Coordinates of C-alpha atoms in Angstrom, one line a residue:
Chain X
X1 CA 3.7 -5.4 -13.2
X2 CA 4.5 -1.6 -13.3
X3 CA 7.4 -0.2 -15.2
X4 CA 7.8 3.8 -14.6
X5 CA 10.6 6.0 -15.9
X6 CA 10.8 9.5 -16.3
X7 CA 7.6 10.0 -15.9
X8 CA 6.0 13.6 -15.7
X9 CA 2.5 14.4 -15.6
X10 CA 0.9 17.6 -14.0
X11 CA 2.5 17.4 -10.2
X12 CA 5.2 14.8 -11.1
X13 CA 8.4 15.3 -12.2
X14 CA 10.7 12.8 -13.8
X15 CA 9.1 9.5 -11.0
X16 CA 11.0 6.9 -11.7
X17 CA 10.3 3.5 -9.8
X18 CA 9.1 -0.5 -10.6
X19 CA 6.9 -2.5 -8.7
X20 CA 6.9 -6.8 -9.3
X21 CA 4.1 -8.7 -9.5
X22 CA 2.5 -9.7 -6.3
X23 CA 4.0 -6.9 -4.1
X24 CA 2.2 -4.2 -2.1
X25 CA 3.1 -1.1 -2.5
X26 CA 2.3 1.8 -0.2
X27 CA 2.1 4.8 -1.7
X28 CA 3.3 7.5 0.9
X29 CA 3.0 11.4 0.5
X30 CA 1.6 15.0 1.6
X31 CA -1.3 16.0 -0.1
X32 CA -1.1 17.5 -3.2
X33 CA 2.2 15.7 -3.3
X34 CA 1.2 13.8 -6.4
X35 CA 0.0 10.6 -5.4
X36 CA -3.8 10.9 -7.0
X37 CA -1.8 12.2 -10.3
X38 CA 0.0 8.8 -10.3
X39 CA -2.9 6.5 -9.7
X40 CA -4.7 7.9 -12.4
X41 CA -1.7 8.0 -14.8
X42 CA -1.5 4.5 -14.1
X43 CA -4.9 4.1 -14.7
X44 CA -4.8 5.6 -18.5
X45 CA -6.7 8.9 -17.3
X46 CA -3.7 11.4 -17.9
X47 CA -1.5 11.6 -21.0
X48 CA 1.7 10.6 -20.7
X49 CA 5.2 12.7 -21.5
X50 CA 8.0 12.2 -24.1
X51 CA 10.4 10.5 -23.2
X52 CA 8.6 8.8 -20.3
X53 CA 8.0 4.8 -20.1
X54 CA 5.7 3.7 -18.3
X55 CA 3.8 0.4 -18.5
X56 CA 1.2 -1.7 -16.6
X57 CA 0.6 -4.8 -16.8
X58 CA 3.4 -5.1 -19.8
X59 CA 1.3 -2.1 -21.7
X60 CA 1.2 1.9 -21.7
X61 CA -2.0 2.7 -19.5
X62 CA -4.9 2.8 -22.4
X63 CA -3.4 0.6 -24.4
X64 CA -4.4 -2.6 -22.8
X65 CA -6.1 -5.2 -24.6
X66 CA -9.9 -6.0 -24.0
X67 CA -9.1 -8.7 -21.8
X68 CA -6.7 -7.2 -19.7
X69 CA -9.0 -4.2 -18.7
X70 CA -11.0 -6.4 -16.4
X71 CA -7.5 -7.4 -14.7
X72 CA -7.0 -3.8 -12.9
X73 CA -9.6 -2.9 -10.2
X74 CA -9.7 0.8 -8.6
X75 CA -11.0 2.2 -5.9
X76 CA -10.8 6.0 -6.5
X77 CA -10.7 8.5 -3.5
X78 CA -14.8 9.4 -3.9
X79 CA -17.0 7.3 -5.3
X80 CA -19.6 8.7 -7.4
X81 CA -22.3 7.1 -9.4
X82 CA -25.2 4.8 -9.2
X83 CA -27.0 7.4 -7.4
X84 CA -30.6 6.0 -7.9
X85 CA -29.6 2.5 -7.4
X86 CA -29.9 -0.2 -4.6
X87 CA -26.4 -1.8 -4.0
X88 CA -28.3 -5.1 -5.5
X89 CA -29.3 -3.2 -8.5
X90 CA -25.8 -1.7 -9.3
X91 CA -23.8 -4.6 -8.8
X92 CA -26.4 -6.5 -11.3
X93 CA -25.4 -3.6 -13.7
X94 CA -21.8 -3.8 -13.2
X95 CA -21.4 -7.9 -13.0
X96 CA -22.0 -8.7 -16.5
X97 CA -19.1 -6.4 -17.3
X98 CA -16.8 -8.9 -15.4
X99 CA -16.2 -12.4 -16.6
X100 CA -14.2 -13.3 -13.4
X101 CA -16.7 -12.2 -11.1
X102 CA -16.8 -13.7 -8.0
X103 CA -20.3 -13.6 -6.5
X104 CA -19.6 -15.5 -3.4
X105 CA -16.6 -13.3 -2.1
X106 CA -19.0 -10.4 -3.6
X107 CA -21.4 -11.8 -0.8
X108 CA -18.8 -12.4 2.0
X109 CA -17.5 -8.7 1.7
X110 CA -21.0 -7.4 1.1
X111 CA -21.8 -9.3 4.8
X112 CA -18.9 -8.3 6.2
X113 CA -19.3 -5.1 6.2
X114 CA -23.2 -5.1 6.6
X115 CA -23.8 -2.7 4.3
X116 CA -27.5 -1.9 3.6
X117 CA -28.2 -3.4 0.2
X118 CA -32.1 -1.9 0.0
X119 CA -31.0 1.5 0.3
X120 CA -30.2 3.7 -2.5
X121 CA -26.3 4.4 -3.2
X122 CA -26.8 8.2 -2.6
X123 CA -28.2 7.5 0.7
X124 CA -25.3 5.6 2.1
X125 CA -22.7 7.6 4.3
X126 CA -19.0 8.6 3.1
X127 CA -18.1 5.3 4.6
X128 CA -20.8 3.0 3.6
X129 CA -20.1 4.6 -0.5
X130 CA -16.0 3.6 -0.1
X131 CA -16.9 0.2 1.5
X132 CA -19.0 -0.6 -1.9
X133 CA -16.3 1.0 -3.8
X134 CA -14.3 -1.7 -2.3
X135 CA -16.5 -4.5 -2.9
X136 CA -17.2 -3.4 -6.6
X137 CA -13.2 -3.1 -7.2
X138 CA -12.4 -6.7 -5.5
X139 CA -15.5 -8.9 -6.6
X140 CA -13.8 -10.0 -9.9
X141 CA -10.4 -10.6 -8.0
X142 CA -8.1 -8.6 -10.6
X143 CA -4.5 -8.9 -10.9
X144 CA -4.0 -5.3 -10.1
X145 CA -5.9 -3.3 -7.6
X146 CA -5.1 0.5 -7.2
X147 CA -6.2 2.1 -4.2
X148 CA -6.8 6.0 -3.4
X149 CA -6.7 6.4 -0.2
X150 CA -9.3 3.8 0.3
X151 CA -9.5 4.0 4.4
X152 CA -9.8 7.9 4.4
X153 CA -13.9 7.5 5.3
X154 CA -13.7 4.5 7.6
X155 CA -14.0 4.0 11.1
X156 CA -11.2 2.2 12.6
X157 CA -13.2 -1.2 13.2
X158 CA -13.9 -0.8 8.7
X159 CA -10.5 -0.1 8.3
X160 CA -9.3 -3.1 10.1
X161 CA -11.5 -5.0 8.7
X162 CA -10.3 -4.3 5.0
X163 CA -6.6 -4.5 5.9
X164 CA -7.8 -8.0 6.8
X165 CA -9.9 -8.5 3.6
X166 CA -7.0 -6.9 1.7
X167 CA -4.3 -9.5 3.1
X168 CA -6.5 -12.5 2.8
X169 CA -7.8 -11.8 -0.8
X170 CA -3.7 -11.1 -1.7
X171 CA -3.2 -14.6 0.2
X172 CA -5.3 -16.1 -1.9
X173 CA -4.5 -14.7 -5.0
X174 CA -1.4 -12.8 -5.0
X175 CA -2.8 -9.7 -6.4
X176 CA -0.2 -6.8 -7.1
X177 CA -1.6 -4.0 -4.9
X178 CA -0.9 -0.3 -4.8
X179 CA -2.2 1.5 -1.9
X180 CA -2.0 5.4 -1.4
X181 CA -2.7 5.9 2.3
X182 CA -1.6 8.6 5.1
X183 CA -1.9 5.7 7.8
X184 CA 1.5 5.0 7.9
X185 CA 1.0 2.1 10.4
X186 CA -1.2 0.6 7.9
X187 CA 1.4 0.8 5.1
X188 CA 3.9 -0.7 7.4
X189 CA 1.5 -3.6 8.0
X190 CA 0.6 -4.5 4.6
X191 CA 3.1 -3.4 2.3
X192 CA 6.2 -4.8 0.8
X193 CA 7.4 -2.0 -1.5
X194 CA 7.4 1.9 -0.4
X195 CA 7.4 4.7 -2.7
X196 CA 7.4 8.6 -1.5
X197 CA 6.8 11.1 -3.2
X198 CA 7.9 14.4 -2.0
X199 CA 6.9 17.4 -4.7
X200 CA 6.5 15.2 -7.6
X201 CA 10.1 13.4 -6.7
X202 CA 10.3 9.7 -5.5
X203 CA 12.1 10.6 -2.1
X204 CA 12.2 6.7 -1.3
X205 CA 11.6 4.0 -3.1
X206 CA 12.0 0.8 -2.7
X207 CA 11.7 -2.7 0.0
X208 CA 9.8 -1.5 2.9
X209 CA 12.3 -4.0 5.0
X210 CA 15.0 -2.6 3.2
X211 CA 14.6 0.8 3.8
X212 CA 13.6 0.6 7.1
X213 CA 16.5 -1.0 8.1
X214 CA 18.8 0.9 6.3
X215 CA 17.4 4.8 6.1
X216 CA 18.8 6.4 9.6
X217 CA 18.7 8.9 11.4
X218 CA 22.4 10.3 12.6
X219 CA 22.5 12.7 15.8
X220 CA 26.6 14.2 16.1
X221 CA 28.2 16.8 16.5
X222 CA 30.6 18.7 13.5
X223 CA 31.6 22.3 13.8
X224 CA 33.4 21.3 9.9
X225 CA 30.1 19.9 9.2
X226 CA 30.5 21.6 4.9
X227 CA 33.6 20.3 4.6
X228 CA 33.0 16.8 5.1
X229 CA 31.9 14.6 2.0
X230 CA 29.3 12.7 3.0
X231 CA 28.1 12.2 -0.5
X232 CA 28.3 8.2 -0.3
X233 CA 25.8 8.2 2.2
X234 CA 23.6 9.7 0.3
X235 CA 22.0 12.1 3.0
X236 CA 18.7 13.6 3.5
X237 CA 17.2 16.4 5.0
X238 CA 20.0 17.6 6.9
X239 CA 19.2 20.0 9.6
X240 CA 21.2 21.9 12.3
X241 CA 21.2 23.7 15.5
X242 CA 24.4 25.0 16.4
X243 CA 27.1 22.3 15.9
X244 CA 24.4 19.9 16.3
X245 CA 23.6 18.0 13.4
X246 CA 20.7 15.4 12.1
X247 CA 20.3 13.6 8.7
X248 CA 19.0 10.2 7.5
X249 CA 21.2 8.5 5.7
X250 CA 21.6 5.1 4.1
X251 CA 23.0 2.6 6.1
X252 CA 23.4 0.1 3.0
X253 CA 23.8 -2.5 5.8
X254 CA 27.5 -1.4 7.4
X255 CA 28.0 0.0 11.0
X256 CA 27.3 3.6 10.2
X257 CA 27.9 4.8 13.3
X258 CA 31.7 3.8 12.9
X259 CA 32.0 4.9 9.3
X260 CA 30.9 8.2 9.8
X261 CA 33.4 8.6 13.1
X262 CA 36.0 7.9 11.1
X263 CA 34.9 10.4 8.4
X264 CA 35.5 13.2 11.8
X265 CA 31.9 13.4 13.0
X266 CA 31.9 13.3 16.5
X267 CA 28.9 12.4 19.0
X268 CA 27.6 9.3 16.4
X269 CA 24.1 8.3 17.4
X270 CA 22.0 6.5 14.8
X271 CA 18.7 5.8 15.5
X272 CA 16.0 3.8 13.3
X273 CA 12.2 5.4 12.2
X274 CA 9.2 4.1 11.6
X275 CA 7.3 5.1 8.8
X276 CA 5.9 7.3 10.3
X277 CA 9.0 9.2 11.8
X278 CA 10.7 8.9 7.9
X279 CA 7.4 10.8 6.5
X280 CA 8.0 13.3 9.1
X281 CA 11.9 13.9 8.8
X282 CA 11.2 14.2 5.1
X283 CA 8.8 17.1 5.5
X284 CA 10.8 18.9 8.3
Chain Q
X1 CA 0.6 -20.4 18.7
X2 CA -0.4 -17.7 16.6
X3 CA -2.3 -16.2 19.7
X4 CA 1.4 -15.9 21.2
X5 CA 2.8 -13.7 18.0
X6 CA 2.0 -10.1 18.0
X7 CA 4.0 -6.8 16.1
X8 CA 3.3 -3.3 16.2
X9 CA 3.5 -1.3 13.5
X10 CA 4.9 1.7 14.8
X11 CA 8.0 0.3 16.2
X12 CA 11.4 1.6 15.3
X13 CA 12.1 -2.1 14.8
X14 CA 11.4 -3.5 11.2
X15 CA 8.1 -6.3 11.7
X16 CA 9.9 -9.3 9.8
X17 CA 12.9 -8.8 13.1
X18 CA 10.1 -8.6 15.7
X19 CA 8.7 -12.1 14.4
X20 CA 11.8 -13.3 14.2
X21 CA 12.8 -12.3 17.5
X22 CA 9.8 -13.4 19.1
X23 CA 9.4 -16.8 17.6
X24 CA 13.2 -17.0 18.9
X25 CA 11.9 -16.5 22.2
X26 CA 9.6 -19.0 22.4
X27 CA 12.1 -21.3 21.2
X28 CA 14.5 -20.6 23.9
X29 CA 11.9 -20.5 26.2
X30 CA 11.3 -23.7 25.5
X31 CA 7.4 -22.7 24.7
X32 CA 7.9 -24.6 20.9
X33 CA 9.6 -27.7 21.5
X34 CA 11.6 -29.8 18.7
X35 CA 9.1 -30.9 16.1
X36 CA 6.3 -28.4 16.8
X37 CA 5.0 -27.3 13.6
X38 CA 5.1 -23.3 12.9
X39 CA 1.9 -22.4 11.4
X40 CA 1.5 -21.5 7.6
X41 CA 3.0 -18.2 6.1
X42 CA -0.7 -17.7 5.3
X43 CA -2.2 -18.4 9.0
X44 CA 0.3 -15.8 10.0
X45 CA -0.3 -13.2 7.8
X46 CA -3.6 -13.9 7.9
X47 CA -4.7 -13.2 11.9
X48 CA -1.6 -10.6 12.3
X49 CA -2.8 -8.8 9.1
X50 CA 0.4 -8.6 7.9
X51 CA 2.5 -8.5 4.4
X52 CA 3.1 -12.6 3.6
X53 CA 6.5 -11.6 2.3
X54 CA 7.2 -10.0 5.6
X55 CA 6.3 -13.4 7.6
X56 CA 8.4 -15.3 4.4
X57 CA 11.6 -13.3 5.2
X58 CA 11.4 -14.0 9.2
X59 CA 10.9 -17.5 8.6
X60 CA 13.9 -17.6 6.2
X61 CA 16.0 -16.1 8.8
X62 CA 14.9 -18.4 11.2
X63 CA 16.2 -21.3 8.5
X64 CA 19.2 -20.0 7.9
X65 CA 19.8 -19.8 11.8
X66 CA 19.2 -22.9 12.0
X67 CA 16.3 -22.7 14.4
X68 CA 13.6 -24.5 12.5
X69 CA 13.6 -26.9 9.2
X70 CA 11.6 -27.4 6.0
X71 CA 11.7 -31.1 5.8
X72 CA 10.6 -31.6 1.9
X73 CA 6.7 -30.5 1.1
X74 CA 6.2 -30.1 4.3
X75 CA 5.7 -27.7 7.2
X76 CA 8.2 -25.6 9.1
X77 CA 9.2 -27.1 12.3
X78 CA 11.5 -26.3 15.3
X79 CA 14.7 -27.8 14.9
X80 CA 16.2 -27.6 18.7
X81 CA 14.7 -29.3 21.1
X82 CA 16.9 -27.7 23.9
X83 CA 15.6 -24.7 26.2
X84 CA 18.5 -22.5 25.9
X85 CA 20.1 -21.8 29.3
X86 CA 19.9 -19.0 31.4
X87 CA 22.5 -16.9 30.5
X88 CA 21.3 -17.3 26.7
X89 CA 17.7 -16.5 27.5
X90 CA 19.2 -13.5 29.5
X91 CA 21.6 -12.1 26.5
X92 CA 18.3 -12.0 24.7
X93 CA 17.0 -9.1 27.0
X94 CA 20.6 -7.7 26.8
X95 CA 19.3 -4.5 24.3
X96 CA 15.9 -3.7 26.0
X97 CA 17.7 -3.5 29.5
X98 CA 20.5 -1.1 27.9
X99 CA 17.6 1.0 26.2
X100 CA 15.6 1.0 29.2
X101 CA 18.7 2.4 31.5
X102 CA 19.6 4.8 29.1
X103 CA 16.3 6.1 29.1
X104 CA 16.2 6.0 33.2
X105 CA 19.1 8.0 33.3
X106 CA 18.2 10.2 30.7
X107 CA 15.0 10.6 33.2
X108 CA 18.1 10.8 36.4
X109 CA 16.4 8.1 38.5
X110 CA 18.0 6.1 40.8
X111 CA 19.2 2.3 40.3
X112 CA 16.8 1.3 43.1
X113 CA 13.8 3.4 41.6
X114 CA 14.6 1.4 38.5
X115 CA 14.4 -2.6 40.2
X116 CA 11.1 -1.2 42.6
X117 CA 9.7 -0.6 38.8
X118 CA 10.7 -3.9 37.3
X119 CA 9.5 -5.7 40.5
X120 CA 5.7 -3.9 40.2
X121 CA 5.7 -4.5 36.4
X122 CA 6.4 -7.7 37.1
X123 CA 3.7 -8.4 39.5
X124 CA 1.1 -7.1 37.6
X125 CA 1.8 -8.2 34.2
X126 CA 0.9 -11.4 32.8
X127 CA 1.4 -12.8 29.4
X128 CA -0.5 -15.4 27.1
X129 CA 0.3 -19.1 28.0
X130 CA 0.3 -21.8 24.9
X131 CA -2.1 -23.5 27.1
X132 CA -5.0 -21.8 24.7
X133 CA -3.3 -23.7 21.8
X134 CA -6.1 -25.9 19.8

């Protein structure tokens, strides 16, 4: 479904990473990390680099075919537009636009989230404007639906209630989603895939299962700490106080606590993060 | 049985191993008896909000355990009809009862503070029965 290599673009520098159709991927970062710059490279609205690849939906953004246009949906961080218009009068402007659309889920979201439909768009909260967002990007159910931060202007009963909508709608249909979010306990819920991007860099990437059964954190002890090669685990963010040492490493499914005793380390205590925890020990 | 399933989010533990683990539970329990269909991957992701994959993977481990079947087209059901014993019920609580005396100590309370603890929790906390089960 997405293909990215190399890619560079404004904040992001060489992003490598591949998401398969019907996965969910959360897309994790600190603002300003890159995340928006990806979502709208993805969506066509940024050039892309020599030397990069990257394709959606089996083209380079922008390049897509007529037909395949109506198979993305996106829900962008603020939504603007429609200003003068009733919700019933902008999504009579927009439907005709979308062969697929699906006015009876249009309805059920539309009721779900009681949003008032007399009113006019610039009238309607922060909240109320990215729950319509919402509705406009899922009503004609398209393969690929890109979210910015969708959840940042939602109370947490909203929220829920699109996590739910989200999960049924990819249920039914086995849409390819990716979400950028800083509710990590949301990504945990929903998502199969992670990606983090730390300064433009994909700090982790991959299975959310995966990782977070494999990405630890060690606690030991090593006054020889430099000397050591720890290369093979791959470690990140090491930090130290005294001879006390922390890192998360990569588990790649072996008893770590034994491999890295034998390497010398002394005091082995793994421990494994949430999300949440991981975002944190990346930023320390 | 859905109403009996529940994960959190922000555990340490991966969700597909806290399904797993609790469905596991309820077997040994005794709570699902042989035969007792699991609900859909769907119905599961569904009311727990969760990634299908996620609720796929536990219910491929639970296959490959051998804990439940996949007779041809059709549902999931428990394989074992069993309760497991005591002692194999109590293994199961083997790693919260080592986390929570490491944490006690960690805290320097005594043994007995510890059991007058597990004897109030246990007074006071109740957990969903299957009789609720449509």
């Amino acid at each position: 479904m997405i293909k990215c290599r190399n890619l560079q673009a404004k904040r992001l520098a060489y992003l490598n990473f591949d998401l398969a159709e019907g996965k969910i991927l959360g897309l994790l970062g600190k603002n300003g990390a890159g995340k928006t710059t990806l979502i709208r490279t993805l969506l066509g609205f940024n050039k892309v680099n020599e030397g990069a690849e990257l394709e959606v939906l089996g083209y380079q953004p922008g390049a897509w075919p007529q037909e395949l246009k109506n198979d993305i949906g996106y829900v962008p961080q603020r939504f603007a537009g429609f200003d003068g218009l009733t919700i019933d009068e902008a999504i009579a402007t927009v439907k005709p636009f979308y062969q697929d659309w699906d006015d009876a889920f249009a309805e059920k979201l539309l009721a779900e989230y009681g949003l008032p439909r007399w009113i006019k768009i610039r009238k309607l909260s922060e909240g109320e404007k990215q729950q319509f967002s919402i509705v406009l990007a899922m009503a004609y159910r398209p393969k690929l639906l890109i979210l910015d931060e969708p959840v940042a202007s939602l109370d947490p009963l909203a929220r829920r209630q699109f996590i739910e909508q989200l999960i049924d709608n990819h249920c039914e249909t086995g849409t390819t989603v990716v979400f950028a979010s800083h509710i990590t306990s949301d990504i945990e819920r929903i998502a199969s895939d992670v990606l983090l991007i730390k300064e433009g860099k994909a700090m982790i990437s991959g299975d959310l299962d995966d990782i977070r059964a494999n990405l630890v954190k060690v606690n030991c002890r090593e006054t020889a700490f430099a000397k050591l090669d720890l290369a093979p685990f791959k470690p990140l963010s090491h930090s130290q106080t005294g001879a006390d040492h922390q890192f998360l490493c990569d588990a790649a499914g072996q008893n770590i606590a034994a491999l890295l005793t034998a390497k010398g380390l002394q005091q082995v205590q793994v421990s494994h993060l949430n999300l949440e925890d991981l975002f944190l020990e990346l930023h320390a | 049985m859905i109403h009996l399933l529940q994960v959190n989010p922000s555990s340490g533990e991966p969700i597909y191993q806290q399904l797993t683990e609790q469905i596991k539970r309820l077997i040994a329990a005794g709570v699902l008896l042989e035969g007792d269909e699991l609900p859909s991957v769907r119905q599961v992701a569904s009311s727990l909000s969760i990634n299908p994959m996620t609720v796929s993977r536990s219910y491929q481990m639970l296959l490959s355990e051998g804990l439940v079947l996949r007779p041809r087209g059709q549902k999931m059901r428990v394989a074992q009809a069993q309760a497991s014993d005591e002692q194999a019920r109590s293994e199961m609580l083997q790693p919260l009862v080592d986390d929570l005396v490491k944490q006690a100590k960690q805290l320097q309370l005594e043994l007995s503070a510890v059991q007058s603890l597990l004897a109030q929790s246990w007074n006071s906390v109740t957990i969903p029965s299957d009789d609720a089960d449509n």
